[in-house]
Amino acid sequence: MMDSYFWLLSLLDSMLRLATPLLLAALAGFFSERAGVVDIGLEGKMLMAAFAAAATAAATGSAGLGLLAAIGASLLLALLHGFACITHRGNQVVSGVALNITAMGLTAVLGNAWFEMGGRTPNLPATARFGELTLPLAETLRGIPVLGSFYSEVVSGHNILVYLALALVPLTAWVAYRTRFGLRLRAVGENPAAVDTAGISVPALRYQAVLIAGLLCGLAGAYLSTAQGAGFQTNMTAGKGYLALAALILGKWKPVPTLLACLLFAAADALQTRLQGVVMPGLGEVPVQLIEALPYLLTVLLLAGFMGKAIPPKASGRPYVKER
Amino acid sequence: MSAGTGPDNLPWWATGVLLPVINVVLALIVSAIVILAIGEDPLGAMWTMVQGALGTSEGLGYTLYYATSLIFTALAVAVAFHGGLFNIGGEGQAYLGGLGVGLVCLAVGDMPWYLVLPLSVLGGAAFGALWGAIPGYLQAYRGSHVVITTIMFNFIASSLMVYLMVNVLIRPGQMSPESAQFDKATFLPLVQDMAAAIGIQMNPSPLNFSLFLALAACVLVWAFIWHTRWGFALRTVGANENAARYAGIDPKKVIIIAMALSGALAGLLGVNEIHGVQHRLLLNFPAGMGFTGIAVALMGRNHPAGIVPAAILFGMLYQGGTELIFDYPSISRELVVVIQGVVILFAGALEHMFRPALVRLFTPKPAGV
């Protein structure tokens, strides 16, 4: 009994760790897509940020500077996305694909040239990473059965970015639904002409949204290479940007359901490594590939209306043309 | 985005030739900057790439072998694009198509290659078409967007293939997930052997009969899009779905057919890779060619006549990139990926930046202003 409880605790613990980059990227997608700018480029921004963070942290020994570099790199890509999609009214999906592919190539080429380790960056010492924080009383409460061990094993012992990501969920909900900026942001994703009529600049709002997405992808990338990992590896995002996009869709473009979707995907990921080769009674060996594909299958089913309906923001994907 | 004279009265060669050339030159300038940032000599590196890609019969063979795969995946993107659909799922469709090709080749035993080829083409096209038609159906009848669904289907294809290769198709008594080898009789002839038969000496390369299949596909796609009733329906739906509906065209049916055809074309990559070169099923053989097809199609203005030179150019980049690392060890072959991304950015996303500039250049200034 206690054994399986601790198994569950360790599962929940890794679920939180795995959910963080998804959550940060999905919230990035939330801001961009609610403003009407489709963001396929979450993956590329994260990857670029992860590389910038690891390279900077390796050079300076500071995780903080790495984080700043990550945000800077991601913001640059976000600006490029805005320039193509908002200023020049280009195809948002094509622009996102371009960013992803460029980021994949650029990080590999620069990493290989600068560090000569086949695209990896040097292993970061603990001082150049975001360390685990022990929350107050975690050690004192450890002895208390059930709740105490839950607190010390699952709640405590993560790095600052994990807590930041979780705190960003209510913050995002508050910004989006309780502030003037949020109202305008959502309006520009549903009916930009109405926002324009009210005398508010559609391009300016969309640029703000895209830049917020850049900032959050920067955090997600830095988390991958300087908090969860200890350095950059070629293509280390490995589809997490697309997974975040799937979580956003599964969460029907709302912050709290998106958090739940991220947790679900992360739990599937954590389970997958634990179920490798395990034979379930009555079911036989669980095919890990099925668990791996589950998030994508769920998203397809949801989008196809077989389980509820996910309706994207009305104006998403459409460049705004002011009438003359 | 079709070739020819647009509504803005640009001559065909301005959109069809000048614009792509500007895109490539800009992409090359960006990569030159990257090479400079690494501290190497961009002109020397590019010369090495061109020599590696075209200088030897072996290099040329590899260039055209890569181009063959790219023609298939780019045609796939182009067909969908004319129907107003953006198919990012070429990678997954090619993966499944290769599975179809492999299953056919495993099943036929020692049948001679010229009898196997129609079957493997059918197998690859059918599996690819299925993997494209499902997202097409979901968009047409269930309202889910084809972009998102095809992305998801890329991942599902990858998981499915890993499952099949590891658990079902793996050759018994082997550690790495690869199927048994096909019978030697089924192997597609290599172009070097065909050339030798008419007295031309070529160094070994994986270039095989599929090249001719790819060129035939170009002609068929061109005839389909611009010279058949279905192609007309496709372009009408792509231009304006409502107008198509009023003209009596069923957009739902067209969307499914377009995606099936697109998937079938991507699936033919399997003929080149699996039937032509690998001669067994294995993991990850599409190797990003499905995504590169997007860049090739955008650069070739979604027209077969543009796609062939664009595919050869990207084939040169791939082959030249592998040669590059011998002379310039600090430049890795992923430089090709950067160029690819930048081409998609310039030719696709920033299309509206370049085109109006060209229009201004070509429109005579009104007199007296």
XYZ file of C-alpha atoms in Angstrom:
693
model
C 0.000 0.000 0.000
C 2.662 2.518 1.039
C 4.760 1.393 -1.907
C 2.078 2.164 -4.427
C 1.421 5.486 -2.691
C 5.050 6.478 -3.150
C 4.900 5.235 -6.731
C 1.957 7.579 -7.263
C 3.802 10.459 -5.589
C 6.821 10.024 -7.826
C 4.505 9.854 -10.827
C 2.819 13.119 -9.828
C 6.226 14.659 -9.178
C 7.497 13.891 -12.677
C 4.134 14.878 -14.120
C 4.643 18.415 -12.772
C 8.168 18.542 -14.180
C 7.061 17.360 -17.604
C 3.983 19.584 -17.690
C 5.887 22.826 -17.097
C 7.364 23.396 -20.582
C 4.078 22.323 -22.160
C 2.158 24.712 -19.944
C 4.425 27.684 -20.630
C 4.267 27.075 -24.380
C 0.532 26.451 -24.332
C -0.050 29.736 -22.477
C 2.112 31.405 -25.120
C -0.153 29.915 -27.738
C -3.160 31.098 -25.742
C -2.166 34.763 -25.982
C -1.232 34.565 -29.642
C -4.204 32.562 -30.848
C -6.790 34.412 -28.772
C -5.552 37.537 -30.550
C -6.130 35.858 -33.896
C -2.560 34.897 -34.755
C -2.102 31.150 -35.229
C 1.170 30.043 -33.670
C 2.616 26.867 -35.164
C 5.996 28.354 -34.259
C 5.880 27.551 -30.528
C 8.269 24.682 -31.209
C 10.845 26.834 -32.977
C 10.745 29.606 -30.390
C 11.209 27.107 -27.567
C 14.085 25.419 -29.358
C 15.862 28.693 -30.072
C 15.318 29.786 -26.469
C 16.614 26.487 -25.110
C 19.763 26.878 -27.176
C 20.267 30.531 -26.232
C 19.802 29.722 -22.533
C 22.230 26.798 -22.545
C 24.850 28.594 -24.645
C 24.703 31.715 -22.485
C 24.690 29.776 -19.236
C 27.677 27.746 -20.454
C 29.577 30.902 -21.369
C 28.734 33.001 -18.310
C 27.905 30.414 -15.678
C 24.681 32.208 -14.872
C 21.246 30.672 -15.291
C 19.667 34.123 -14.977
C 21.623 35.502 -17.926
C 20.720 32.332 -19.797
C 17.060 33.008 -19.147
C 17.408 36.577 -20.435
C 19.126 35.327 -23.580
C 16.391 32.742 -24.061
C 13.689 35.373 -23.816
C 15.620 37.638 -26.173
C 16.047 34.925 -28.804
C 12.432 33.871 -28.578
C 11.235 37.480 -28.798
C 13.256 37.971 -31.968
C 11.515 35.026 -33.613
C 8.165 36.302 -32.340
C 8.877 39.702 -33.891
C 9.697 38.008 -37.178
C 6.411 36.113 -36.989
C 4.599 39.374 -36.328
C 6.430 41.118 -39.142
C 5.401 38.417 -41.615
C 1.847 37.836 -40.386
C 0.711 41.188 -39.024
C 2.688 43.757 -41.001
C 2.806 41.870 -44.289
C -0.335 39.777 -43.788
C 1.483 36.586 -44.707
C 0.136 33.108 -44.140
C 0.450 32.483 -40.391
C 0.891 28.741 -40.694
C 3.580 29.059 -43.343
C 5.406 31.614 -41.213
C 5.248 29.297 -38.194
C 6.613 26.385 -40.188
C 9.410 28.625 -41.478
C 10.350 29.615 -37.921
C 10.375 26.001 -36.723
C 12.583 24.794 -39.538
C 14.928 27.777 -39.320
C 15.289 27.322 -35.563
C 15.996 23.625 -35.951
C 18.760 24.296 -38.474
C 20.230 27.357 -36.810
C 20.564 25.825 -33.337
C 22.281 22.747 -34.796
C 24.654 24.760 -36.993
C 25.606 27.309 -34.325
C 25.841 24.694 -31.575
C 28.124 22.550 -33.666
C 30.323 25.472 -34.652
C 30.625 27.069 -31.221
C 30.960 24.046 -28.972
C 32.192 21.305 -31.349
C 30.233 18.610 -29.528
C 27.993 17.460 -32.359
C 25.343 20.088 -31.676
C 25.277 19.708 -27.898
C 26.317 22.404 -25.467
C 28.644 21.583 -22.564
C 27.063 20.064 -19.479
C 26.082 22.839 -17.131
C 27.237 22.723 -13.505
C 24.526 23.011 -10.855
C 25.402 26.670 -10.310
C 24.501 27.536 -13.905
C 21.076 25.919 -13.664
C 17.836 26.609 -11.911
C 18.135 24.570 -8.745
C 15.422 22.810 -6.831
C 13.777 24.833 -4.106
C 12.805 23.201 -0.853
C 9.630 24.837 0.314
C 9.356 25.872 3.971
C 8.543 23.044 6.397
C 8.996 20.383 3.689
C 11.450 18.432 5.857
C 9.460 18.933 9.063
C 6.212 17.717 7.525
C 7.755 14.756 5.748
C 6.959 12.470 8.658
C 3.213 13.123 8.534
C 1.574 10.309 6.601
C -0.165 10.944 3.271
C -0.399 14.754 3.269
C 3.076 15.418 4.632
C 4.784 13.187 2.121
C 2.615 14.629 -0.638
C 3.799 18.101 0.328
C 7.457 17.210 0.555
C 7.590 14.884 -2.477
C 5.236 16.518 -4.970
C 4.667 20.136 -3.990
C 8.137 20.947 -2.758
C 11.440 20.398 -4.507
C 10.888 21.968 -7.908
C 12.769 24.818 -9.522
C 11.383 28.324 -9.650
C 10.127 28.009 -13.241
C 7.720 25.211 -12.294
C 6.046 27.402 -9.693
C 6.116 30.361 -12.057
C 4.364 28.353 -14.781
C 1.647 27.238 -12.360
C 1.191 30.801 -11.087
C 0.883 32.022 -14.656
C -2.352 30.077 -15.147
C -4.519 32.198 -12.804
C -2.593 35.285 -13.893
C -3.362 34.545 -17.539
C -7.020 33.921 -16.739
C -7.165 37.202 -14.829
C -5.468 39.179 -17.603
C -7.610 37.626 -20.303
C -10.982 37.863 -18.579
C -10.698 40.655 -16.031
C -8.627 43.403 -17.629
C -9.243 45.858 -20.416
C -6.225 44.537 -22.269
C -7.613 41.006 -22.069
C -11.004 42.036 -23.362
C -9.425 43.796 -26.313
C -7.103 40.853 -26.888
C -9.985 38.415 -27.100
C -12.013 40.818 -29.204
C -9.223 41.182 -31.726
C -9.226 37.430 -32.136
C -12.972 37.246 -32.653
C -13.888 40.397 -34.501
C -10.949 42.651 -35.320
C -13.132 45.015 -37.348
C -15.108 45.890 -34.214
C -11.913 46.609 -32.301
C -10.722 48.761 -35.164
C -14.003 50.676 -35.170
C -13.484 51.451 -31.495
C -10.296 53.233 -32.474
C -7.891 50.634 -31.139
C -5.017 49.511 -33.334
C -5.405 45.883 -34.396
C -1.750 45.477 -35.421
C -0.507 46.952 -32.118
C -2.674 44.569 -30.076
C -1.630 41.585 -32.141
C 2.039 42.528 -31.851
C 1.649 42.687 -28.067
C 0.039 39.248 -28.043
C 2.728 37.755 -30.251
C 5.465 39.257 -28.057
C 3.871 37.856 -24.894
C 3.917 34.487 -26.642
C 7.605 35.034 -27.370
C 8.309 35.807 -23.720
C 6.546 32.673 -22.505
C 8.236 30.447 -25.105
C 11.523 31.907 -23.875
C 10.721 30.693 -20.359
C 9.724 27.280 -21.712
C 12.962 26.932 -23.670
C 15.134 28.019 -20.747
C 13.328 25.490 -18.572
C 14.202 22.662 -20.959
C 17.921 23.336 -21.171
C 18.826 24.995 -17.869
C 16.289 23.666 -15.348
C 15.011 20.261 -16.397
C 18.094 19.444 -18.432
C 21.710 20.484 -18.015
C 22.523 21.666 -21.499
C 21.188 21.800 -25.023
C 20.822 18.866 -27.390
C 19.939 18.980 -31.079
C 16.169 19.242 -31.511
C 15.653 18.913 -27.773
C 12.068 20.197 -27.922
C 11.189 17.036 -29.917
C 7.634 18.111 -30.740
C 6.781 19.672 -27.355
C 5.681 22.846 -29.123
C 3.154 20.896 -31.153
C 2.089 19.007 -28.043
C 1.496 22.357 -26.321
C -0.600 23.405 -29.294
C -2.601 20.208 -28.908
C -3.073 20.944 -25.193
C -4.313 24.430 -26.025
C -6.860 22.956 -28.439
C -7.858 20.214 -26.010
C -8.273 22.985 -23.422
C -10.540 24.750 -25.895
C -8.368 27.897 -25.841
C -9.065 28.489 -22.108
C -6.336 28.745 -19.442
C -7.524 26.296 -16.761
C -8.680 23.515 -19.113
C -5.373 23.999 -20.964
C -3.532 23.410 -17.678
C -5.506 20.191 -17.198
C -4.684 19.065 -20.735
C -0.986 19.746 -20.109
C -1.146 17.729 -16.884
C -2.875 14.894 -18.736
C -0.244 14.821 -21.477
C 2.530 15.001 -18.892
C 0.972 12.149 -16.923
C 0.826 10.066 -20.105
C 4.480 10.869 -20.711
C 5.466 9.963 -17.140
C 3.439 6.750 -17.293
C 4.970 5.769 -20.593
C 8.499 5.521 -19.188
C 7.190 3.635 -16.157
C 5.073 1.183 -18.137
C 7.834 0.169 -20.527
C 7.711 -3.612 -20.677
C 5.173 -3.913 -17.847
C 2.624 -6.662 -18.389
C -0.840 -5.626 -17.265
C -3.106 -8.376 -16.003
C -5.652 -9.232 -18.697
C -4.283 -6.723 -21.187
C -0.846 -8.059 -21.921
C 2.066 -5.705 -22.457
C 0.991 -2.107 -22.832
C 2.225 -0.711 -26.163
C 4.126 2.392 -25.085
C 3.662 3.810 -28.576
C -0.079 3.963 -27.977
C 0.410 6.041 -24.839
C 2.882 8.172 -26.774
C 0.325 8.811 -29.524
C -2.557 9.337 -27.093
C -2.335 13.158 -26.840
C -2.446 13.475 -30.608
C -5.301 10.995 -30.973
C -7.294 12.828 -28.293
C -6.738 16.158 -30.022
C -7.868 14.794 -33.379
C -10.973 13.258 -31.825
C -11.839 16.465 -30.020
C -11.281 18.649 -33.066
C -13.437 16.321 -35.116
C -16.243 16.849 -32.653
C -16.333 13.247 -31.470
C -15.899 14.393 -27.873
C -17.214 17.873 -27.276
C -16.383 20.653 -29.659
C -13.346 22.890 -29.779
C -14.109 26.143 -31.528
C -11.069 28.255 -32.334
C -11.175 32.048 -32.075
C -13.172 33.241 -35.045
C -10.568 35.462 -36.655
C -7.616 33.174 -36.018
C -5.467 32.607 -39.050
C -6.941 35.524 -40.929
C -4.797 38.586 -41.522
C -6.688 41.787 -40.796
C -7.220 44.087 -43.749
C -8.520 47.498 -42.862
C -11.287 48.491 -45.214
C -10.681 51.506 -47.351
C -0.339 31.489 -55.789
C -0.499 29.838 -59.170
C 1.968 30.646 -61.871
C 0.950 32.847 -64.744
C -0.276 36.362 -64.879
C -1.796 37.408 -61.593
C -4.473 39.997 -61.004
C -1.705 42.549 -60.600
C -0.560 42.090 -64.214
C 2.940 40.907 -63.517
C 4.478 39.154 -66.535
C 4.732 35.388 -65.992
C 8.497 35.398 -65.823
C 8.468 37.951 -63.018
C 6.402 35.691 -60.743
C 7.666 32.417 -62.149
C 11.375 33.126 -62.407
C 12.390 36.496 -60.980
C 10.555 36.135 -57.646
C 11.939 32.641 -56.867
C 15.436 33.784 -57.856
C 15.151 36.763 -55.491
C 13.971 34.384 -52.737
C 16.916 32.028 -53.266
C 19.464 34.829 -53.442
C 18.130 36.266 -50.162
C 18.179 32.825 -48.556
C 21.768 32.352 -49.689
C 22.694 35.770 -48.289
C 21.213 34.770 -44.918
C 23.186 31.524 -44.934
C 26.314 33.441 -45.939
C 25.803 35.592 -42.844
C 25.465 32.433 -40.736
C 28.684 31.042 -42.236
C 30.438 34.357 -41.555
C 29.197 34.260 -37.965
C 30.806 30.847 -37.601
C 34.005 32.367 -38.944
C 34.279 30.545 -42.263
C 34.441 31.740 -45.849
C 30.926 31.773 -47.384
C 31.986 31.885 -51.028
C 34.426 29.032 -50.605
C 31.832 26.991 -48.763
C 29.216 27.559 -51.439
C 31.673 26.651 -54.178
C 32.459 23.416 -52.323
C 28.749 22.680 -52.136
C 28.195 23.261 -55.851
C 31.205 21.099 -56.718
C 30.114 18.362 -54.350
C 26.624 18.377 -55.820
C 27.441 18.633 -59.521
C 31.176 18.090 -59.950
C 31.204 14.277 -60.048
C 28.806 11.730 -61.496
C 28.426 10.341 -57.973
C 27.528 13.777 -56.574
C 25.116 14.379 -59.412
C 23.525 10.988 -58.762
C 22.971 11.791 -55.101
C 21.625 15.246 -55.978
C 19.033 13.755 -58.316
C 18.225 10.982 -55.832
C 17.349 13.590 -53.175
C 15.495 15.606 -55.825
C 13.363 12.549 -56.670
C 12.014 12.329 -53.117
C 11.511 16.084 -52.995
C 9.546 16.147 -56.258
C 7.056 13.706 -54.731
C 6.611 15.578 -51.454
C 6.523 18.986 -53.176
C 3.882 17.850 -55.663
C 1.906 16.668 -52.636
C 2.047 20.141 -51.087
C 1.218 21.776 -54.439
C -1.900 19.696 -55.149
C -3.317 20.499 -51.704
C -2.357 24.147 -52.078
C -4.333 24.528 -55.283
C -7.346 23.295 -53.344
C -6.727 25.956 -50.691
C -5.342 23.422 -48.217
C -2.005 23.493 -46.460
C -0.833 19.915 -46.033
C 1.937 19.813 -43.407
C 1.444 16.061 -43.147
C 3.707 15.072 -46.053
C 6.174 13.567 -43.623
C 3.605 11.216 -42.067
C 1.995 10.392 -45.412
C 5.413 9.528 -46.861
C 6.109 7.379 -43.797
C 2.869 5.417 -44.232
C 3.372 5.300 -48.004
C 6.731 3.669 -47.427
C 4.985 1.101 -45.242
C 2.619 0.309 -48.123
C 5.531 -0.016 -50.525
C 7.414 -2.236 -48.091
C 4.467 -4.536 -47.449
C 3.993 -5.018 -51.203
C 7.678 -5.743 -51.758
C 7.761 -8.198 -48.854
C 4.652 -9.973 -50.150
C 5.608 -10.435 -53.786
C 8.564 -12.724 -53.224
C 10.863 -12.935 -56.258
C 8.633 -11.278 -58.856
C 10.699 -9.223 -61.364
C 10.924 -5.518 -60.582
C 8.921 -4.270 -63.577
C 5.930 -6.276 -62.379
C 6.447 -5.226 -58.757
C 6.742 -1.511 -59.524
C 3.062 -0.911 -60.424
C 2.061 -2.783 -57.280
C 4.457 -0.905 -55.015
C 3.348 2.407 -56.543
C -0.220 1.380 -55.806
C 0.666 0.300 -52.261
C 2.548 3.509 -51.488
C -0.109 5.711 -53.043
C -2.948 3.903 -51.270
C -1.391 4.081 -47.803
C -0.342 7.708 -48.317
C -3.770 8.579 -49.698
C -5.463 7.067 -46.664
C -3.241 9.058 -44.303
C -4.096 12.238 -46.241
C -7.771 11.525 -46.807
C -8.612 11.129 -43.098
C -7.585 14.721 -42.261
C -9.336 15.751 -45.479
C -12.537 14.027 -44.392
C -12.273 15.523 -40.902
C -11.947 19.004 -42.384
C -14.724 18.550 -44.921
C -17.307 16.907 -42.720
C -16.240 17.464 -39.092
C -14.797 20.970 -39.332
C -11.374 20.269 -37.844
C -8.603 22.203 -39.495
C -6.395 20.208 -41.831
C -3.213 21.957 -40.639
C -3.610 20.804 -37.047
C -4.859 17.348 -37.985
C -1.990 16.661 -40.377
C 0.523 17.751 -37.718
C -1.089 15.322 -35.285
C -1.113 12.619 -37.949
C 2.649 13.030 -38.421
C 3.156 12.099 -34.784
C 0.589 9.305 -34.877
C 2.282 7.878 -37.994
C 5.620 7.947 -36.239
C 4.278 6.102 -33.157
C 2.438 3.605 -35.349
C 5.553 2.849 -37.378
C 7.676 2.365 -34.262
C 5.058 -0.032 -32.916
C 4.860 -1.990 -36.180
C 8.601 -2.148 -36.721
C 9.438 -3.149 -33.157
C 6.605 -5.606 -32.601
C 5.417 -6.936 -35.947
C 7.677 -6.383 -38.932
C 11.062 -6.802 -37.291
C 13.124 -9.608 -38.794
C 13.305 -12.381 -36.180
C 16.592 -12.660 -34.383
C 17.556 -9.060 -35.016
C 18.066 -6.242 -32.551
C 17.535 -3.161 -34.729
C 13.950 -2.606 -35.873
C 14.288 -3.476 -39.554
C 12.280 -5.862 -41.700
C 13.742 -8.698 -43.746
C 15.375 -7.656 -47.011
C 13.287 -7.806 -50.185
C 14.142 -10.343 -52.846
C 16.935 -9.164 -55.170
C 14.674 -9.604 -58.203
C 12.373 -6.828 -56.966
C 15.104 -4.150 -56.658
C 14.484 -1.147 -58.886
C 17.311 -0.715 -61.413
C 19.900 1.913 -60.536
C 20.478 4.687 -63.031
C 24.222 3.887 -63.047
C 23.421 0.357 -64.360
C 20.986 1.726 -66.914
C 23.641 4.215 -68.067
C 26.255 1.472 -68.245
C 23.962 -0.515 -70.526
C 24.138 2.290 -73.088
C 27.849 2.762 -72.559
C 27.934 5.697 -70.096
C 30.139 5.237 -67.059
C 28.706 6.569 -63.741
C 30.031 6.175 -60.221
C 27.710 4.392 -57.765
C 24.879 6.427 -56.267
C 21.400 5.552 -55.009
C 19.730 7.256 -57.990
C 17.240 4.751 -59.357
C 14.312 4.256 -61.702
C 12.049 6.298 -59.378
C 13.440 9.475 -60.943
C 11.471 8.728 -64.113
C 8.414 7.978 -62.026
C 8.781 11.398 -60.354
C 9.037 13.151 -63.715
C 5.990 11.274 -64.961
C 4.143 12.345 -61.802
C 5.006 15.976 -62.645
C 3.400 15.659 -66.069
C 0.347 13.898 -64.640
C -0.118 16.483 -61.889
C 0.228 19.312 -64.416
C -2.363 17.680 -66.697
C -4.634 16.988 -63.745
C -4.602 20.488 -62.285
C -4.823 22.529 -65.484
C -6.420 20.235 -68.015
C -9.097 18.163 -66.319
C -12.531 18.933 -64.995
C -11.449 17.732 -61.516
C -8.444 19.985 -61.572
C -10.688 22.894 -62.432
C -12.958 22.028 -59.515
C -9.892 21.841 -57.284
C -8.650 25.282 -58.301
C -12.122 26.762 -58.004
C -12.525 25.481 -54.449
C -9.054 26.789 -53.660
C -9.835 30.223 -55.043
C -13.308 30.649 -53.571
C -15.278 27.938 -51.831
C -18.578 29.797 -52.061
C -18.216 30.462 -55.764
C -17.439 26.783 -56.236
C -20.603 25.816 -54.376
C -22.719 28.123 -56.565
C -21.076 26.614 -59.630
C -22.361 23.225 -58.555
C -19.068 21.895 -57.213
C -19.189 19.981 -53.929
C -16.261 21.436 -51.934
C -16.395 18.611 -49.379
C -15.726 15.982 -52.021
C -13.012 18.091 -53.596
C -11.254 18.578 -50.260
C -11.162 14.834 -49.600
C -9.954 14.048 -53.125
C -7.299 16.760 -52.924
C -5.977 15.454 -49.613
C -6.058 11.841 -50.812
C -4.160 12.759 -53.956
C -1.726 14.845 -51.952
C -1.134 11.957 -49.554
C -0.728 9.525 -52.444
C 1.992 11.687 -53.995
C 3.815 12.001 -50.680
C 3.475 8.238 -50.239
C 5.427 7.683 -53.444
C 8.536 8.851 -51.612
C 8.453 5.289 -50.321
C 9.024 3.933 -53.819
C 12.273 5.880 -54.089
C 13.481 5.238 -50.531
C 12.181 1.764 -49.726
C 11.751 0.032 -53.091
C 14.623 1.840 -54.797
C 17.317 2.189 -52.159
C 16.822 0.601 -48.736
C 15.215 -2.656 -49.943
C 13.765 -3.213 -46.469
C 11.475 -1.390 -44.070
C 13.151 0.653 -41.375
C 12.486 3.647 -39.123
C 12.669 7.352 -39.989
C 13.357 6.948 -43.696
C 11.420 10.106 -44.729
C 14.148 12.046 -42.847
C 12.423 15.420 -43.048
C 11.868 15.286 -46.812
C 8.140 15.764 -46.203
C 8.845 19.139 -44.620
C 11.437 20.119 -47.209
C 8.717 19.519 -49.793
C 6.950 22.596 -48.406
C 9.961 24.770 -49.213
C 10.340 23.193 -52.652
C 6.663 23.701 -53.505
C 6.665 27.327 -52.325
C 9.806 28.070 -54.287
C 8.463 26.320 -57.371
C 5.284 28.418 -57.142
C 3.265 25.183 -56.801
C 3.785 24.384 -60.463
C 5.527 21.184 -61.652
C 7.710 23.220 -64.008
C 8.910 25.187 -60.989
C 9.035 22.250 -58.610
C 11.546 20.251 -60.685
C 14.273 22.934 -60.678
C 13.499 23.781 -57.044
C 13.798 20.100 -56.085
C 17.120 19.846 -57.920
C 18.345 22.962 -56.118
C 17.425 21.469 -52.742
C 18.927 18.143 -53.833
C 22.141 20.070 -54.498
C 21.951 21.634 -51.055
C 21.517 18.231 -49.396
C 24.305 16.586 -51.349
C 26.574 19.644 -51.231
C 25.954 19.849 -47.498
C 27.367 16.373 -46.926
C 30.469 17.284 -48.942
C 30.853 20.520 -47.031
C 31.815 18.884 -43.747
C 34.987 17.388 -45.232
C 36.443 20.796 -46.132
C 34.718 22.921 -43.498
C 34.338 20.771 -40.383
C 32.808 23.624 -38.379
C 29.862 23.926 -40.793
C 27.374 21.133 -40.203
C 24.958 19.860 -42.806
C 22.018 21.363 -40.923
C 22.913 24.563 -42.788
C 20.618 23.121 -45.462
C 17.798 23.170 -42.917
C 18.439 26.858 -42.237
C 18.308 27.643 -45.956
C 15.114 25.625 -46.199
C 13.478 27.578 -43.372
C 14.532 30.916 -44.787
C 13.197 29.990 -48.235
C 9.821 29.127 -46.690
C 9.902 32.470 -44.884
C 10.728 34.534 -47.970
C 8.802 32.597 -50.612
C 5.827 31.792 -48.408
C 5.266 33.959 -45.368
C 6.730 37.162 -46.765
C 5.203 36.709 -50.210
C 3.188 39.888 -49.774
C 6.312 41.884 -49.042
C 8.065 41.075 -52.312
C 5.177 40.920 -54.743
C 3.875 44.494 -54.320
C 7.445 45.751 -54.611
C 7.740 43.963 -57.958
C 4.369 45.302 -59.044
C 5.537 48.868 -58.314
C 8.641 48.169 -60.339
C 6.678 46.910 -63.331
C 3.818 49.389 -63.315
C 4.631 52.425 -65.479
C 4.326 55.653 -63.563
C 1.287 57.695 -64.626
C 2.312 60.689 -66.692
C 2.264 64.152 -65.205
C 2.502 63.107 -61.551
